[in-house]
XYZ file of N, CA and C in Angstrom:
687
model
N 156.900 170.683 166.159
C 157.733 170.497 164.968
C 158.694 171.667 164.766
N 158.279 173.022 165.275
C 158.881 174.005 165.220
C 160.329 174.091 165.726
N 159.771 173.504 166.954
C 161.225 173.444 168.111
C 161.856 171.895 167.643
N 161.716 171.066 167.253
C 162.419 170.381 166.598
C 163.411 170.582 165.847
N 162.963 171.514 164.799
C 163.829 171.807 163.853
C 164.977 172.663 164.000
N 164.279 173.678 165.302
C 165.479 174.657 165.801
C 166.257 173.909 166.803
N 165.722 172.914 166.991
C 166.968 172.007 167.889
C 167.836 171.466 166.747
N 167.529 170.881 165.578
C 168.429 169.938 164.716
C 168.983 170.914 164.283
N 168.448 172.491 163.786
C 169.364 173.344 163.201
C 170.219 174.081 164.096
N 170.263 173.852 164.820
C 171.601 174.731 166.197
C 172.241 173.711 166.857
N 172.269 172.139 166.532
C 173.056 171.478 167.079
C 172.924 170.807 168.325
N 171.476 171.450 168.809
C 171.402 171.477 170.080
C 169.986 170.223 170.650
N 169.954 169.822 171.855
C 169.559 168.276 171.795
C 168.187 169.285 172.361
N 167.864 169.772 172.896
C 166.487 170.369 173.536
C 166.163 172.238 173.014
N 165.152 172.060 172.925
C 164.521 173.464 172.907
C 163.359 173.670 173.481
N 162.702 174.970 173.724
C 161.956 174.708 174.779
C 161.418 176.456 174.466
N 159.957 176.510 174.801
C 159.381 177.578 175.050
C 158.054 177.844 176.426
N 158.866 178.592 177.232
C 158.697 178.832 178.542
C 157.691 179.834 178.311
N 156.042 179.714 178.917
C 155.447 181.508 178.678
C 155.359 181.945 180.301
N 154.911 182.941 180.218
C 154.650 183.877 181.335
C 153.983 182.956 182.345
N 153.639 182.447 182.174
C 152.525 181.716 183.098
C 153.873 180.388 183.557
N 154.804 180.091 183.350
C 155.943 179.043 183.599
C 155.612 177.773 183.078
N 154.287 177.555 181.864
C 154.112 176.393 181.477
C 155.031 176.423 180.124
N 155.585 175.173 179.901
C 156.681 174.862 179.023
C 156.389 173.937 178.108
N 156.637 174.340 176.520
C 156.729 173.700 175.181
C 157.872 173.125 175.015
N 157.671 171.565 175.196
C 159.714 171.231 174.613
C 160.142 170.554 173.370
N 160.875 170.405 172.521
C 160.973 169.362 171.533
C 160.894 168.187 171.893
N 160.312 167.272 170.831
C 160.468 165.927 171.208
C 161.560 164.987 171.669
N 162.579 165.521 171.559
C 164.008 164.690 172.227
C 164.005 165.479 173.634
N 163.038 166.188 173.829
C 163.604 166.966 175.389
C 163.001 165.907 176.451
N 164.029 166.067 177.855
C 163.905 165.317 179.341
C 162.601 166.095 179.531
N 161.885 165.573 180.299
C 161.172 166.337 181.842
C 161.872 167.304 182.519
N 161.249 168.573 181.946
C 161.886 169.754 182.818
C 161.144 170.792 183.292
N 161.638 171.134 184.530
C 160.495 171.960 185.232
C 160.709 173.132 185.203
N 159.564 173.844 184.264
C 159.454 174.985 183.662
C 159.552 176.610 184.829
N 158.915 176.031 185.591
C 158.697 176.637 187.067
C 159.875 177.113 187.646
N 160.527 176.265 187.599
C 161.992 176.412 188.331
C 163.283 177.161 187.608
N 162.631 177.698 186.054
C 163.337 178.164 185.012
C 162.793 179.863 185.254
N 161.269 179.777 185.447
C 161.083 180.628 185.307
C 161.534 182.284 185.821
N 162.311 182.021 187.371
C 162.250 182.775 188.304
C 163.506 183.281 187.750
N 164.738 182.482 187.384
C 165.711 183.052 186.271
C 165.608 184.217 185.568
N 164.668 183.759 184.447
C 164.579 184.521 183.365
C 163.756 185.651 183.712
N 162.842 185.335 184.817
C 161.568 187.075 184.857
C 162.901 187.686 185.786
N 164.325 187.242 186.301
C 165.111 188.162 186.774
C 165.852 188.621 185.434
N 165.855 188.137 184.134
C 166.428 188.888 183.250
C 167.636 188.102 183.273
N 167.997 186.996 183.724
C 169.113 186.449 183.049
C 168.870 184.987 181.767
N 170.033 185.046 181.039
C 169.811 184.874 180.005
C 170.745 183.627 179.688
N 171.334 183.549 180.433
C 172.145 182.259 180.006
C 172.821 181.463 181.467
N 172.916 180.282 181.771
C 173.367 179.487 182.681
C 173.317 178.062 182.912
N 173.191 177.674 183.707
C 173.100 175.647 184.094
C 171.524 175.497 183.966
N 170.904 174.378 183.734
C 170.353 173.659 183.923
C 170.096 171.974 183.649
N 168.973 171.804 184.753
C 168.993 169.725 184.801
C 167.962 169.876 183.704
N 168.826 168.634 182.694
C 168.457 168.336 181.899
C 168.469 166.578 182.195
N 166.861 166.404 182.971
C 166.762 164.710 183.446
C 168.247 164.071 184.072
N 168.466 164.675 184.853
C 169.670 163.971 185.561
C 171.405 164.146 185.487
N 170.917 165.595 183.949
C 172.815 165.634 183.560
C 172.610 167.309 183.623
N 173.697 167.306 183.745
C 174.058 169.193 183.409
C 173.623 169.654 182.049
N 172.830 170.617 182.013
C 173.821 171.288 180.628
C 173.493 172.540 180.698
N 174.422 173.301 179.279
C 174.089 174.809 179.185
C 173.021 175.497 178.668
N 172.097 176.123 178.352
C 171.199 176.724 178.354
C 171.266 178.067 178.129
N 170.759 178.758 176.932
C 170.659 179.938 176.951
C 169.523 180.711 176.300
N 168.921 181.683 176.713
C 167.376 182.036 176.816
C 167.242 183.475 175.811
N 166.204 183.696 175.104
C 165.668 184.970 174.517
C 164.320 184.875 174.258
N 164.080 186.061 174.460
C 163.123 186.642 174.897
C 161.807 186.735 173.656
N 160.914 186.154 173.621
C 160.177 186.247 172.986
C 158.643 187.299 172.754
N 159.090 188.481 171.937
C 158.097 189.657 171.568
C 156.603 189.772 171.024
N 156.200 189.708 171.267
C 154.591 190.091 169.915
C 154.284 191.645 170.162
N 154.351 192.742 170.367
C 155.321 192.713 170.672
C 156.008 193.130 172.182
N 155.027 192.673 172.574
C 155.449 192.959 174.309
C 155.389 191.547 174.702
N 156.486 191.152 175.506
C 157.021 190.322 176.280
C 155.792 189.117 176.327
N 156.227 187.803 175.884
C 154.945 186.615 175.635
C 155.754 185.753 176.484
N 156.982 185.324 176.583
C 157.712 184.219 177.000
C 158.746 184.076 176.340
N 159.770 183.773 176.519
C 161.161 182.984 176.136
C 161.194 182.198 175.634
N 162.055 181.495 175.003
C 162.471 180.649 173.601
C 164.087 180.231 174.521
N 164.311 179.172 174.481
C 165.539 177.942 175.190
C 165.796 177.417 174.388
N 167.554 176.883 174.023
C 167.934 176.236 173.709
C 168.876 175.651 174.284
N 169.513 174.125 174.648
C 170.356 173.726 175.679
C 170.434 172.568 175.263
N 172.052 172.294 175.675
C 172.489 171.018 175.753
C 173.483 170.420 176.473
N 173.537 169.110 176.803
C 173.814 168.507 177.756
C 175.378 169.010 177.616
N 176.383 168.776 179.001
C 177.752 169.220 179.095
C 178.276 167.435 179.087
N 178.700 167.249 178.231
C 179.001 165.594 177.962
C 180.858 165.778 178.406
N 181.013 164.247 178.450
C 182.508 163.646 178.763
C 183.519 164.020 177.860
N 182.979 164.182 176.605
C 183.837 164.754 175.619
C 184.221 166.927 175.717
N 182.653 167.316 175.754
C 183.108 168.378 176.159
C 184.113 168.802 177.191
N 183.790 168.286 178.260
C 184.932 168.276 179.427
C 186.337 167.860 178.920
N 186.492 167.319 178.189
C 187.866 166.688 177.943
C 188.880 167.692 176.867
N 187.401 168.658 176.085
C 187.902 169.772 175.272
C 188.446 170.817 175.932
N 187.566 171.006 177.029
C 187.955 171.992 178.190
C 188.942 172.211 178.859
N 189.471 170.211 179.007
C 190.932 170.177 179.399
C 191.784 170.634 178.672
N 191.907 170.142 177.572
C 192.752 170.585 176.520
C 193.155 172.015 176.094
N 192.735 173.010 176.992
C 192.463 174.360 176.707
C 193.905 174.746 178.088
N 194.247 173.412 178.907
C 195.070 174.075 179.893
C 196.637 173.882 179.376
N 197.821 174.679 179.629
C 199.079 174.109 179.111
C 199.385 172.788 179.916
N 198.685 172.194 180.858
C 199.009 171.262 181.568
C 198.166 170.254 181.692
N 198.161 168.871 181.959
C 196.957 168.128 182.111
C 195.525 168.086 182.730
N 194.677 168.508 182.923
C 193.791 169.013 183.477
C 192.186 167.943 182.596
N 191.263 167.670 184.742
C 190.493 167.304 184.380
C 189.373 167.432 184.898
N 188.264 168.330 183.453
C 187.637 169.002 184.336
C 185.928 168.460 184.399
N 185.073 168.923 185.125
C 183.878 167.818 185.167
C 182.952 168.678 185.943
N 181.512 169.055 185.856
C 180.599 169.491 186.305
C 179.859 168.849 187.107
N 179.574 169.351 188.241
C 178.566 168.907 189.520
C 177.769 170.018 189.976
N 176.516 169.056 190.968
C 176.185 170.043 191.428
C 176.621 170.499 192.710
N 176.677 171.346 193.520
C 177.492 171.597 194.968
C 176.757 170.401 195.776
N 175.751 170.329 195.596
C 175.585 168.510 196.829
C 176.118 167.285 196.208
N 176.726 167.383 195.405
C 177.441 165.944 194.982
C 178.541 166.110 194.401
N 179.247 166.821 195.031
C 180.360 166.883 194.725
C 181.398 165.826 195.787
N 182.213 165.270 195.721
C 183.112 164.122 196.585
C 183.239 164.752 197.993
N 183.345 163.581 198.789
C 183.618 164.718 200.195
C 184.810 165.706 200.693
N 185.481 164.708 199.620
C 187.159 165.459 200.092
C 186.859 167.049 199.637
N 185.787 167.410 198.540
C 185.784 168.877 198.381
C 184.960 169.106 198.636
N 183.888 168.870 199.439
C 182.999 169.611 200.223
C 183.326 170.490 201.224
N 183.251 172.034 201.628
C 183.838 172.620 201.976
C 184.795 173.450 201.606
N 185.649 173.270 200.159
C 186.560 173.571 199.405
C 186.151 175.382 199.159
N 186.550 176.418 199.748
C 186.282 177.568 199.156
C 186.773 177.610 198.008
N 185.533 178.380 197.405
C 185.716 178.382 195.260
C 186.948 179.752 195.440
N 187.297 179.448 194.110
C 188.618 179.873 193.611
C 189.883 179.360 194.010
N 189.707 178.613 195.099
C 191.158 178.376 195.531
C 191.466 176.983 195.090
N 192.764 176.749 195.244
C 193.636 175.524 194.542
C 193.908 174.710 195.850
N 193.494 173.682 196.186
C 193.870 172.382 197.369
C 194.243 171.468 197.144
N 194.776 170.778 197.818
C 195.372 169.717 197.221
C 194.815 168.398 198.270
N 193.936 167.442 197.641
C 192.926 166.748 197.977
C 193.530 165.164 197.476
N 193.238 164.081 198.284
C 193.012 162.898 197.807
C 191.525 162.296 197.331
N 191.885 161.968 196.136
C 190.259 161.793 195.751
C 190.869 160.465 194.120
N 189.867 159.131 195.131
C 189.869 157.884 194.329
C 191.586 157.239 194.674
N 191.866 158.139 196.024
C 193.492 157.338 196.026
C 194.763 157.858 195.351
N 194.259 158.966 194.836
C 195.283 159.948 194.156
C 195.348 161.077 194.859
N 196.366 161.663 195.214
C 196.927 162.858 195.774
C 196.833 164.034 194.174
N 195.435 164.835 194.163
C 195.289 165.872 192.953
C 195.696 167.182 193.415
N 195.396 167.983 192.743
C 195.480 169.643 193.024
C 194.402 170.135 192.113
N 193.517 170.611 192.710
C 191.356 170.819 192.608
C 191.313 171.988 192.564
N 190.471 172.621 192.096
C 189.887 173.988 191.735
C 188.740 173.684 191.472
N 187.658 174.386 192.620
C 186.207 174.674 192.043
C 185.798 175.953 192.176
N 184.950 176.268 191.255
C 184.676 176.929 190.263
C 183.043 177.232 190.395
N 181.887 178.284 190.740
C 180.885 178.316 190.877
C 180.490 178.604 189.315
N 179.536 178.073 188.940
C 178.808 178.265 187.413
C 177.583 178.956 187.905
N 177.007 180.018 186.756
C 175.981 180.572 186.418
C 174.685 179.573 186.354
N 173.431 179.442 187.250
C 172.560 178.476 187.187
C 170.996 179.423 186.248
N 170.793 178.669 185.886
C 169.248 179.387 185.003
C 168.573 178.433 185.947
N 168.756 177.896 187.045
C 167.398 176.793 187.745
C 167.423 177.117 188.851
N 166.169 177.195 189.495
C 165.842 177.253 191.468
C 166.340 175.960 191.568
N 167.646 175.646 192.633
C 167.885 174.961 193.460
C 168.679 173.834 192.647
N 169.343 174.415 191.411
C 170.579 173.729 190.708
C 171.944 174.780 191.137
N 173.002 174.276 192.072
C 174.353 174.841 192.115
C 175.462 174.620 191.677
N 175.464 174.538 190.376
C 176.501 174.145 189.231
C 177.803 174.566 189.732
N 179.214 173.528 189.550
C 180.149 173.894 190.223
C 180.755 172.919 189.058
N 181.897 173.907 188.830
C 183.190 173.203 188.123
C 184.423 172.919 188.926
N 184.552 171.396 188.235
C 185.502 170.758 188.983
C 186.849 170.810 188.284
N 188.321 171.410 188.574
C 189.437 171.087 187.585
C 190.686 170.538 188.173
N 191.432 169.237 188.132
C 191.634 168.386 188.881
C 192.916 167.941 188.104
N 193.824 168.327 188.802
C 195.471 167.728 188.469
C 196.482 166.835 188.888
N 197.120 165.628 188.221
C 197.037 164.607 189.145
C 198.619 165.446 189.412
N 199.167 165.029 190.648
C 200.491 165.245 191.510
C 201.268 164.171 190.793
N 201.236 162.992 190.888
C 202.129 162.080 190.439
C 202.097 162.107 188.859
N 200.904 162.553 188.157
C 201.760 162.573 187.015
C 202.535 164.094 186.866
N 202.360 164.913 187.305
C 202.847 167.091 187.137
C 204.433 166.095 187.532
N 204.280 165.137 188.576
C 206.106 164.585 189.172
C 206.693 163.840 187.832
N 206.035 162.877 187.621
C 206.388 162.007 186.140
C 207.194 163.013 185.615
N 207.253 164.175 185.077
C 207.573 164.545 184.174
C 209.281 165.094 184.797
N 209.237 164.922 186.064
C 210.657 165.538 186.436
C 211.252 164.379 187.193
N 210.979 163.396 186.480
C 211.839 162.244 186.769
C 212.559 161.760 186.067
N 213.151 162.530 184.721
C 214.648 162.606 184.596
C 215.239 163.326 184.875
N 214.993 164.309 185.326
C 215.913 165.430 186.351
C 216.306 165.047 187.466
N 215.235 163.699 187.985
C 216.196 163.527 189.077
C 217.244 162.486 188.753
N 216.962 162.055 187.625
C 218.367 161.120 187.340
C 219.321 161.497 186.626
N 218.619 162.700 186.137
C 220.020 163.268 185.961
C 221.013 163.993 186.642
N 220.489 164.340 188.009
C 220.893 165.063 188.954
C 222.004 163.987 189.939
N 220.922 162.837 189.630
C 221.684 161.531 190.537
C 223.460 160.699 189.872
N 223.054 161.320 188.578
C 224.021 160.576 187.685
C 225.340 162.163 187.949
N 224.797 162.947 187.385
C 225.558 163.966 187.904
C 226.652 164.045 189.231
N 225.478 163.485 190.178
C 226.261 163.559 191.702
C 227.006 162.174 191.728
N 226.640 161.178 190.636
C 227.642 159.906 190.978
C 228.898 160.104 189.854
N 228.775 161.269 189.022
C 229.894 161.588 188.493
C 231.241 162.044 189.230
N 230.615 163.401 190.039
C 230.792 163.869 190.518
C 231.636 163.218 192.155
N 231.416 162.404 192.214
C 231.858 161.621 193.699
C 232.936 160.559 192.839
N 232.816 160.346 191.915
C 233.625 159.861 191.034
C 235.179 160.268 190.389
N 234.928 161.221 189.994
C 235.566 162.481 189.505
C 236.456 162.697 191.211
N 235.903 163.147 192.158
C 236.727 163.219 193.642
C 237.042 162.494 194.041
N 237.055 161.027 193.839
C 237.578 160.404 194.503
C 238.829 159.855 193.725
N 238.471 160.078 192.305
C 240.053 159.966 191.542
C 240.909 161.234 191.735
N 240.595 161.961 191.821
C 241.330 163.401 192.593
C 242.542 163.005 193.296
N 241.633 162.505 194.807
C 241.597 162.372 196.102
C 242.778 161.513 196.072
N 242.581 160.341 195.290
C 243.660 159.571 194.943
C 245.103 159.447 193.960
N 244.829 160.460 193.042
C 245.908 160.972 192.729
C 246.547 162.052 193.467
N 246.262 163.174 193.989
C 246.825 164.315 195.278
C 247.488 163.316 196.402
N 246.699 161.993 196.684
C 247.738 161.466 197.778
C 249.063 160.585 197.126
N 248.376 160.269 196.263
C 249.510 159.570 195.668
C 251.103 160.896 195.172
N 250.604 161.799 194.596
C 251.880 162.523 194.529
C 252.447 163.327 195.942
N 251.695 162.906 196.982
C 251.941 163.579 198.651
C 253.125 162.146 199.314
N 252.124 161.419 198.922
C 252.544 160.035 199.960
C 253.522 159.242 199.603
N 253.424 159.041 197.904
C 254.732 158.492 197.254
C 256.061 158.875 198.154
N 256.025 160.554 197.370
C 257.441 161.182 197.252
C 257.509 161.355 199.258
N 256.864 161.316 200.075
C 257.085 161.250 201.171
C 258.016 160.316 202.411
N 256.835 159.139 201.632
C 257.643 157.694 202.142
C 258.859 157.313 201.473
N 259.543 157.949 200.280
C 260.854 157.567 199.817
C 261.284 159.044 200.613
N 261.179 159.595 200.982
C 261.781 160.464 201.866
C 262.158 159.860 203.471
N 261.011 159.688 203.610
C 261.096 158.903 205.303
C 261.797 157.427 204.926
N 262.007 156.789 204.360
C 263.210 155.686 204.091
C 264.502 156.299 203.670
N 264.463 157.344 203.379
C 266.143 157.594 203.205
C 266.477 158.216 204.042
N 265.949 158.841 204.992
C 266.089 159.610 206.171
C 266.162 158.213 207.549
N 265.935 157.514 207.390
C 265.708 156.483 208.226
C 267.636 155.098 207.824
N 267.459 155.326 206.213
C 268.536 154.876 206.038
C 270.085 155.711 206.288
N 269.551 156.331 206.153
C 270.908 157.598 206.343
C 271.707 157.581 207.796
N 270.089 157.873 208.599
C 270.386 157.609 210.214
C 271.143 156.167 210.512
N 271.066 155.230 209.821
C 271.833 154.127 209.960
C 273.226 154.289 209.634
N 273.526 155.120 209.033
C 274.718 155.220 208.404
C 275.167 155.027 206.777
N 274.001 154.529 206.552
C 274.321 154.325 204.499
C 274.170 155.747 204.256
N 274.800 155.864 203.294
C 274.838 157.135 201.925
C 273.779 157.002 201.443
N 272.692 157.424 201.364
C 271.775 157.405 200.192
C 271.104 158.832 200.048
N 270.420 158.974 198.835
C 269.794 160.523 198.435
C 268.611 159.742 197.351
N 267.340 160.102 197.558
C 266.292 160.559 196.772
C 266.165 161.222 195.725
N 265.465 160.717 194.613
C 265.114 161.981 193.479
C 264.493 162.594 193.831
N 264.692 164.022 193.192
C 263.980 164.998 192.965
C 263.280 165.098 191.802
N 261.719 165.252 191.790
C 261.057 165.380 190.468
C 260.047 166.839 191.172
N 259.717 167.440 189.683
C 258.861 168.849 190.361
C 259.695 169.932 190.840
N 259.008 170.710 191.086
C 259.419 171.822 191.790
C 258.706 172.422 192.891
N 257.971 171.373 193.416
C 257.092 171.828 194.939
C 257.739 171.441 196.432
N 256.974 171.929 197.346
C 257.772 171.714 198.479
C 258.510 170.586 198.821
N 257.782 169.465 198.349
C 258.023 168.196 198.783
C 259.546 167.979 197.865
N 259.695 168.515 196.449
C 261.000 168.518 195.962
C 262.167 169.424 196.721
N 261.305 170.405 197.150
C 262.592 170.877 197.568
C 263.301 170.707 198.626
N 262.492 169.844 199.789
C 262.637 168.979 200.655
C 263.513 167.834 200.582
N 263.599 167.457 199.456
C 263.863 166.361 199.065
C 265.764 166.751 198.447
N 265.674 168.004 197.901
C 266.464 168.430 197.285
C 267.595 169.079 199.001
N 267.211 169.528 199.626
C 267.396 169.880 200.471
C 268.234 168.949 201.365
N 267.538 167.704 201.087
C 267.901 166.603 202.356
C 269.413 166.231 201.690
N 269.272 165.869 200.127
C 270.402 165.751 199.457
C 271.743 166.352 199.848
N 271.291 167.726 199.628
C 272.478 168.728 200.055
C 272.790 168.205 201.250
N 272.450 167.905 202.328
C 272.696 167.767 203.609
C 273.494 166.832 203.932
N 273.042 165.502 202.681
C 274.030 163.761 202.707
C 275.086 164.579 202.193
């Protein structure tokens, strides 16, 4: 009843008192847990980490219980749920999704994955970018590993109006030059070909002369030829 209550008053789904000997007191909402496998933890003096709690992760953290020399430890722990993970995400400036395993069941694509580093893995048909992460274990033969998992196509989603705007840009842009392109020939080719017809008529023998408009070569060419009729 004791550990009951310090489970309902800390929020927490299990409590548990481990003695020297590794036999274990748990609250009544607690899994099957093997006290044994806790024990070797805590007589090393650590105090907080992973443990299986009947089949799920959770956190766990331990003190030391006095009379006043050392009797056994006092546990409290609770499961690492879908929602926690999703709080966890929310802690990144970017989408992020993160999820606890143990190192033998983790997917194959990251088996092998050296911790700390960032890879970029297909996993369920999605091209992600993964980070695992070794966790602190309070259990013999639990290897808690955090998983944090970013999808590629959506980090791209987000710069897919840049590329249309880049695209609209460059069809401006080819737009914009090619009315250029077509006005520069038009003031080249116009005033040219009424040049090469009066030069062609002239050689026949008619009188004729061209306007001059502007003041660029092609006018003064033009101005030039005049003088010459």
């Amino acid at each position: 009843s004791a550990l009951d209550s310090l489970a309902a008053r800390t929020g927490s789904r299990v409590a548990m008192v481990i003695g020297l000997d590794g036999r274990i007191v748990t609250s009544s909402s607690a899994p099957a847990i093997d006290g044994s496998a806790i024990f070797a933890a805590l007589e090393g003096q650590q105090s907080r980490g992973v443990i299986d709690l009947g089949g799920q992760l959770g956190l766990a953290v331990a003190a030391p219980i006095e009379m006043p020399d050392l009797a056994g430890w006092l546990l409290v722990a609770q499961p690492m749920s879908k929602a926690d993970m999703t709080q966890l995400g929310k802690l990144s400036a970017v989408s992020i999704e993160a999820s606890v395993n143990t190192a033998d069941r983790l997917p194959a694509a990251l088996t092998g994955v050296p911790s700390g580093t960032i890879v970029e893995v297909d996993l369920a048909g999605e091209t992600v970018l993964a980070r695992i992460s070794p966790l602190p274990s309070l259990q013999t033969g639990v290897a808690p590993r955090l998983v944090l998992t970013h999808s590629l196509a959506e980090a791209m989603a987000g710069y897919a109006w840049l590329k249309l705007l880049l695209l609209f840009i460059a069809l401006v842009g080819l737009a914009v030059t090619g009315w250029l392109a077509v006005q520069l020939s038009a003031r080249v080719t116009r005033p040219l070909s009424a040049l090469t017809e009066a030069v062609r008529r002239f050689g026949s023998g008619e009188v004729t002369r061209v306007a001059v408009a502007g003041d660029d070569e092609i006018a003064a060419l033009a101005s030039n030829f005049n003088s010459m009729v």
